[in-house]
Amino acid sequence: MIIDCHTFIWQSPEQLGPNGTSLLQQPVILGDRRVRLLPKADIATHFAASEPVDYCFVLGFTSRQLNADIPNRFLAEYCREHPNQMIGFAGVDPTEPGAARQIKALRSESWVGGITLSPAAQDFHPSDTRAFEVYESACKLKLPVVLTNGPVLTPQTRLEYARPILLDEVARTFPDLRLVIAHCGYPWVDETLTLLAKHQHVYANVAGLLHRPWLGYDAIVRAYQMGVLDKLLFGSDFPFATAAECIEAVYAINQTARGTPLPLVPRSDLRRMVERDALSLLGISSPSSRVIAALPKARRVPKTDGRFS
């Protein structure tokens, strides 16, 4: 089983904020060329890119600070169209009034597997009282929380709030809350790995690192040496890379160090990372079982022993 734990979709770059298009067209290096690309994040492209994986997390994003919003209803429609594969992580902004109540309403939605927060892009300290209300609701409702800087890094993003070490108080206060630090907390990878070693239910994904060979190698080797590789989750960072590209990149990680004194990671450990059961780790039921649970009892199909499936 392969689960892509980090993807985004949107209908228009403007949903990422007023400067969404220009920010998406930042120059990137492809081979020996420096080019500007506008990633395609529409649902058709996303669905095609998700073909190699069994399940896919589709992250929402909303930020009053950035005037950005990928509507949760857009995620809901897409995830409901593909209920056996897509799992939505609703975007929630703790600085918006009623954010904690919003989570309670989302919990009953069959497409929701968790929530997405962005302290840096939403302009709140991770220990902000408003954020603690959100964590408390998520913890009570058993909803995992993905923490990300958003689809793109903007000049308005508050990087001082992106430090993974600031989540230590959150993890201490809510030890049963499943937290996933996106991008392995880059550029503060060591802080992230320390949290993974310290807290049972803190995880990280490698999205955004795998299509940059040295960054991916460095993070994975450090995790392996610290004994926390089993807490790294696979993620493609779509639309900036595809699952197929990133799966290949994981298995090619050791090429970066071959012929040098640098350490290698056993292929069996790399395979376990790619095939990690993130659903079980994060306490998420499979999409099909969540759809069945959301059906009225009269519509459920009885098993041969008389119980409902």
Short mmCIF file of C-alpha atoms in Angstrom, two decimals:
data_model
loop_
_atom_site.label_atom_id
_atom_site.label_comp_id
_atom_site.label_asym_id
_atom_site.label_seq_id
_atom_site.Cartn_x
_atom_site.Cartn_y
_atom_site.Cartn_z
CA MET A 1 0.00 0.00 0.00
CA ILE A 2 1.25 3.47 -0.91
CA ILE A 3 -0.24 6.64 0.55
CA ASP A 4 0.61 10.09 -0.78
CA CYS A 5 0.36 12.21 2.36
CA HIS A 6 0.81 15.67 0.85
CA THR A 7 -0.93 17.07 -2.23
CA PHE A 8 -2.75 20.28 -3.12
CA ILE A 9 -5.36 21.13 -5.72
CA TRP A 10 -6.82 24.48 -6.69
CA GLN A 11 -9.07 25.95 -9.34
CA SER A 12 -7.00 29.08 -9.93
CA PRO A 13 -3.62 30.41 -8.72
CA GLU A 14 -5.52 33.42 -7.35
CA GLN A 15 -6.86 31.14 -4.61
CA LEU A 16 -3.34 31.20 -3.17
CA GLY A 17 -3.50 34.96 -2.73
CA PRO A 18 -3.27 38.09 -4.90
CA ASN A 19 0.24 37.21 -6.10
CA GLY A 20 -0.42 33.50 -6.56
CA THR A 21 0.45 33.31 -10.25
CA SER A 22 3.74 35.19 -9.96
CA LEU A 23 4.78 33.18 -6.89
CA LEU A 24 4.07 29.90 -8.65
CA GLN A 25 6.27 30.99 -11.54
CA GLN A 26 9.43 31.21 -9.46
CA PRO A 27 12.39 29.90 -11.50
CA VAL A 28 13.33 26.25 -10.97
CA ILE A 29 16.25 24.14 -12.17
CA LEU A 30 15.39 21.25 -14.50
CA GLY A 31 18.53 19.35 -15.43
CA ASP A 32 20.91 22.08 -16.52
CA ARG A 33 18.15 24.56 -17.41
CA ARG A 34 16.63 27.35 -15.37
CA VAL A 35 12.96 27.66 -16.29
CA ARG A 36 9.72 29.16 -15.02
CA LEU A 37 6.82 26.76 -14.74
CA LEU A 38 3.19 27.23 -13.75
CA PRO A 39 2.17 23.96 -12.06
CA LYS A 40 -1.17 22.47 -13.09
CA ALA A 41 -3.18 21.73 -9.95
CA ASP A 42 -6.57 20.95 -11.50
CA ILE A 43 -8.44 17.85 -10.40
CA ALA A 44 -7.95 15.96 -13.67
CA THR A 45 -4.18 16.36 -13.49
CA HIS A 46 -4.20 15.48 -9.79
CA PHE A 47 -6.25 12.33 -10.34
CA ALA A 48 -3.94 11.16 -13.12
CA ALA A 49 -0.86 11.86 -10.99
CA SER A 50 -2.38 9.83 -8.13
CA GLU A 51 -2.66 6.66 -10.21
CA PRO A 52 0.39 4.95 -8.59
CA VAL A 53 -0.93 5.36 -5.02
CA ASP A 54 -3.70 3.62 -3.10
CA TYR A 55 -4.77 6.64 -1.06
CA CYS A 56 -4.06 10.33 -1.35
CA PHE A 57 -4.30 13.17 1.17
CA VAL A 58 -5.71 16.32 -0.42
CA LEU A 59 -4.82 19.32 1.72
CA GLY A 60 -6.96 22.40 2.07
CA PHE A 61 -5.60 25.88 2.72
CA THR A 62 -7.13 29.13 3.89
CA SER A 63 -5.44 32.25 5.25
CA ARG A 64 -6.98 35.55 6.23
CA GLN A 65 -3.44 36.93 6.50
CA LEU A 66 -2.68 36.17 2.83
CA ASN A 67 -6.23 36.64 1.51
CA ALA A 68 -5.98 33.07 0.24
CA ASP A 69 -8.60 30.34 0.19
CA ILE A 70 -8.83 26.94 -1.47
CA PRO A 71 -12.47 26.32 -0.53
CA ASN A 72 -13.22 23.23 1.52
CA ARG A 73 -16.33 22.68 -0.60
CA PHE A 74 -14.01 22.28 -3.63
CA LEU A 75 -12.04 19.59 -1.78
CA ALA A 76 -15.29 18.00 -0.64
CA GLU A 77 -16.66 17.68 -4.17
CA TYR A 78 -13.44 16.11 -5.43
CA CYS A 79 -13.03 13.69 -2.53
CA ARG A 80 -16.68 12.65 -2.77
CA GLU A 81 -16.22 11.93 -6.48
CA HIS A 82 -13.38 9.54 -5.59
CA PRO A 83 -14.33 8.26 -2.13
CA ASN A 84 -12.20 5.13 -2.33
CA GLN A 85 -8.93 6.99 -2.85
CA MET A 86 -9.06 10.66 -1.84
CA ILE A 87 -8.94 11.80 1.79
CA GLY A 88 -9.48 15.49 2.48
CA PHE A 89 -7.67 17.55 5.09
CA ALA A 90 -9.87 20.60 5.52
CA GLY A 91 -8.18 23.98 5.67
CA VAL A 92 -8.85 25.75 8.98
CA ASP A 93 -7.58 29.19 10.05
CA PRO A 94 -7.44 29.55 13.86
CA THR A 95 -7.47 33.35 13.53
CA GLU A 96 -10.98 33.18 12.08
CA PRO A 97 -13.85 33.36 14.60
CA GLY A 98 -15.47 30.00 15.26
CA ALA A 99 -12.56 27.90 13.96
CA ALA A 100 -12.91 25.32 16.75
CA ARG A 101 -16.65 24.99 16.09
CA GLN A 102 -15.92 24.56 12.40
CA ILE A 103 -13.87 21.46 13.20
CA LYS A 104 -16.78 19.89 15.05
CA ALA A 105 -18.95 20.38 11.98
CA LEU A 106 -16.28 18.96 9.68
CA ARG A 107 -15.92 15.78 11.74
CA SER A 108 -19.25 14.48 10.50
CA GLU A 109 -18.22 14.88 6.85
CA SER A 110 -17.22 11.58 5.25
CA TRP A 111 -14.55 13.21 3.07
CA VAL A 112 -12.61 14.67 6.01
CA GLY A 113 -9.67 12.70 7.39
CA GLY A 114 -7.95 15.57 9.18
CA ILE A 115 -7.26 19.30 9.11
CA THR A 116 -4.53 21.54 7.73
CA LEU A 117 -3.04 24.46 9.67
CA SER A 118 -0.31 26.92 8.72
CA PRO A 119 1.04 29.02 11.60
CA ALA A 120 3.45 30.89 9.33
CA ALA A 121 0.94 31.65 6.56
CA GLN A 122 -1.98 32.28 8.92
CA ASP A 123 0.01 34.56 11.25
CA PHE A 124 -0.34 32.79 14.59
CA HIS A 125 2.15 31.44 17.09
CA PRO A 126 1.65 27.67 17.46
CA SER A 127 0.92 28.24 21.17
CA ASP A 128 -1.66 30.96 20.50
CA THR A 129 -4.79 30.52 22.63
CA ARG A 130 -6.96 30.39 19.50
CA ALA A 131 -4.79 27.63 18.07
CA PHE A 132 -5.00 25.67 21.32
CA GLU A 133 -8.79 25.69 21.01
CA VAL A 134 -8.40 24.15 17.56
CA TYR A 135 -5.92 21.53 18.78
CA GLU A 136 -8.26 20.64 21.64
CA SER A 137 -11.19 20.13 19.27
CA ALA A 138 -9.08 18.10 16.84
CA CYS A 139 -7.76 15.95 19.68
CA LYS A 140 -11.21 15.25 21.11
CA LEU A 141 -12.52 14.38 17.66
CA LYS A 142 -9.44 12.29 16.80
CA LEU A 143 -8.58 14.37 13.73
CA PRO A 144 -4.88 14.49 12.79
CA VAL A 145 -3.35 17.89 12.00
CA VAL A 146 -0.97 18.60 9.13
CA LEU A 147 1.16 21.70 9.67
CA THR A 148 2.47 23.32 6.52
CA ASN A 149 3.69 26.69 5.27
CA GLY A 150 1.06 26.55 2.53
CA PRO A 151 1.35 25.71 -1.16
CA VAL A 152 3.76 28.60 -1.81
CA LEU A 153 6.08 30.71 0.30
CA THR A 154 5.09 34.38 0.23
CA PRO A 155 6.82 37.56 1.46
CA GLN A 156 4.05 37.85 4.09
CA THR A 157 4.69 34.37 5.53
CA ARG A 158 5.91 34.62 9.15
CA LEU A 159 8.81 32.16 9.19
CA GLU A 160 9.40 32.71 12.90
CA TYR A 161 6.13 30.81 13.43
CA ALA A 162 7.27 27.95 11.18
CA ARG A 163 9.96 26.67 13.56
CA PRO A 164 9.14 23.04 14.39
CA ILE A 165 10.50 23.45 17.93
CA LEU A 166 7.51 25.71 18.67
CA LEU A 167 5.31 22.62 18.39
CA ASP A 168 6.94 21.02 21.42
CA GLU A 169 4.49 22.72 23.79
CA VAL A 170 1.59 21.63 21.59
CA ALA A 171 2.74 18.00 21.65
CA ARG A 172 3.28 18.11 25.41
CA THR A 173 -0.16 19.59 26.04
CA PHE A 174 -1.99 17.25 23.65
CA PRO A 175 0.02 13.99 23.72
CA ASP A 176 -2.75 12.06 21.94
CA LEU A 177 -3.04 14.53 19.05
CA ARG A 178 -1.48 13.27 15.81
CA LEU A 179 0.69 16.01 14.30
CA VAL A 180 2.34 15.83 10.87
CA ILE A 181 5.07 18.37 10.13
CA ALA A 182 5.18 18.96 6.37
CA HIS A 183 8.42 19.05 4.41
CA CYS A 184 10.19 17.56 7.44
CA GLY A 185 10.13 21.11 8.81
CA TYR A 186 12.63 22.33 6.21
CA PRO A 187 14.91 24.19 6.70
CA TRP A 188 14.81 23.14 10.38
CA VAL A 189 15.05 19.41 9.75
CA ASP A 190 17.00 18.67 12.94
CA GLU A 191 14.31 20.33 15.07
CA THR A 192 11.68 18.16 13.40
CA LEU A 193 13.61 14.92 13.90
CA THR A 194 14.13 15.80 17.56
CA LEU A 195 10.37 16.19 17.99
CA LEU A 196 9.80 12.86 16.23
CA ALA A 197 12.17 11.19 18.67
CA LYS A 198 10.61 12.91 21.68
CA HIS A 199 6.87 12.61 21.04
CA GLN A 200 5.02 9.39 20.21
CA HIS A 201 2.40 10.97 17.94
CA VAL A 202 4.46 13.55 16.06
CA TYR A 203 5.29 12.61 12.46
CA ALA A 204 6.73 14.35 9.41
CA ASN A 205 6.39 13.98 5.68
CA VAL A 206 9.12 14.31 3.06
CA ALA A 207 7.04 16.28 0.55
CA GLY A 208 9.00 18.99 -1.22
CA LEU A 209 12.36 17.32 -0.55
CA LEU A 210 12.34 14.32 -2.86
CA HIS A 211 12.59 16.21 -6.13
CA ARG A 212 15.65 17.97 -4.70
CA PRO A 213 18.05 15.02 -4.39
CA TRP A 214 20.45 16.39 -1.77
CA LEU A 215 17.68 17.69 0.49
CA GLY A 216 15.86 14.37 0.32
CA TYR A 217 19.01 12.36 0.96
CA ASP A 218 20.06 14.58 3.87
CA ALA A 219 16.68 14.40 5.64
CA ILE A 220 16.23 10.65 5.18
CA VAL A 221 19.78 9.79 6.27
CA ARG A 222 19.46 11.98 9.37
CA ALA A 223 16.17 10.32 10.25
CA TYR A 224 17.72 6.89 9.75
CA GLN A 225 20.70 7.72 11.95
CA MET A 226 18.44 9.15 14.68
CA GLY A 227 16.23 6.07 14.62
CA VAL A 228 13.07 7.89 13.51
CA LEU A 229 12.84 6.85 9.87
CA ASP A 230 9.71 4.90 10.83
CA LYS A 231 8.00 8.25 11.53
CA LEU A 232 8.61 9.75 8.09
CA LEU A 233 5.60 9.64 5.77
CA PHE A 234 5.73 9.60 1.99
CA GLY A 235 4.39 12.69 0.20
CA SER A 236 4.77 14.00 -3.34
CA ASP A 237 4.06 17.72 -2.90
CA PHE A 238 1.80 17.69 -5.97
CA PRO A 239 1.51 19.81 -8.15
CA PHE A 240 5.23 20.51 -7.80
CA ALA A 241 6.08 16.83 -8.27
CA THR A 242 4.17 13.61 -8.90
CA ALA A 243 3.90 10.46 -6.83
CA ALA A 244 5.66 8.43 -9.53
CA GLU A 245 8.60 10.85 -9.61
CA CYS A 246 8.90 10.84 -5.84
CA ILE A 247 8.66 7.06 -5.44
CA GLU A 248 11.50 6.76 -7.93
CA ALA A 249 13.43 9.47 -6.06
CA VAL A 250 13.17 7.59 -2.75
CA TYR A 251 14.63 4.42 -4.23
CA ALA A 252 17.38 6.48 -5.91
CA ILE A 253 18.34 8.31 -2.69
CA ASN A 254 21.56 6.31 -2.24
CA GLN A 255 22.84 7.34 -5.66
CA THR A 256 23.69 10.70 -4.11
CA ALA A 257 26.28 9.04 -1.87
CA ARG A 258 27.49 6.09 -3.91
CA GLY A 259 31.25 6.09 -4.38
CA THR A 260 31.72 8.44 -1.40
CA PRO A 261 32.24 7.86 2.35
CA LEU A 262 28.71 9.17 2.99
CA PRO A 263 26.23 6.77 4.65
CA LEU A 264 23.61 4.76 2.77
CA VAL A 265 20.08 3.79 3.82
CA PRO A 266 19.07 0.12 3.39
CA ARG A 267 16.65 -0.35 0.52
CA SER A 268 14.31 -2.29 2.81
CA ASP A 269 13.97 0.79 5.02
CA LEU A 270 13.29 2.99 1.99
CA ARG A 271 10.59 0.59 0.86
CA ARG A 272 8.97 0.65 4.29
CA MET A 273 8.86 4.44 4.11
CA VAL A 274 7.18 4.42 0.70
CA GLU A 275 4.67 1.77 1.80
CA ARG A 276 4.06 3.06 5.32
CA ASP A 277 0.48 2.72 6.57
CA ALA A 278 -0.11 6.37 7.43
CA LEU A 279 -3.82 5.71 7.94
CA SER A 280 -3.16 3.47 10.92
CA LEU A 281 -0.49 5.75 12.37
CA LEU A 282 -2.75 8.79 12.17
CA GLY A 283 -5.91 7.00 13.26
CA ILE A 284 -7.72 7.53 9.95
CA SER A 285 -10.21 4.94 8.77
CA SER A 286 -10.04 3.94 5.12
CA PRO A 287 -12.09 6.12 2.74
CA SER A 288 -14.54 3.34 1.91
CA SER A 289 -15.33 2.59 5.56
CA ARG A 290 -15.88 6.29 6.28
CA VAL A 291 -18.34 6.52 3.39
CA ILE A 292 -20.26 3.50 4.70
CA ALA A 293 -20.33 4.92 8.22
CA ALA A 294 -21.81 8.17 6.89
CA LEU A 295 -24.71 6.40 5.16
CA PRO A 296 -28.10 6.24 6.87
CA LYS A 297 -28.52 2.80 8.43
CA ALA A 298 -31.33 1.88 6.06
CA ARG A 299 -28.96 2.26 3.11
CA ARG A 300 -26.18 0.08 4.48
CA VAL A 301 -25.75 -3.37 3.00
CA PRO A 302 -26.26 -6.21 5.50
CA LYS A 303 -23.66 -8.95 5.74
CA THR A 304 -24.66 -12.62 5.67
CA ASP A 305 -24.61 -12.79 9.47
CA GLY A 306 -27.19 -10.02 9.70
CA ARG A 307 -24.78 -7.28 10.75
CA PHE A 308 -24.41 -4.12 8.70
CA SER A 309 -21.22 -3.46 6.77
#
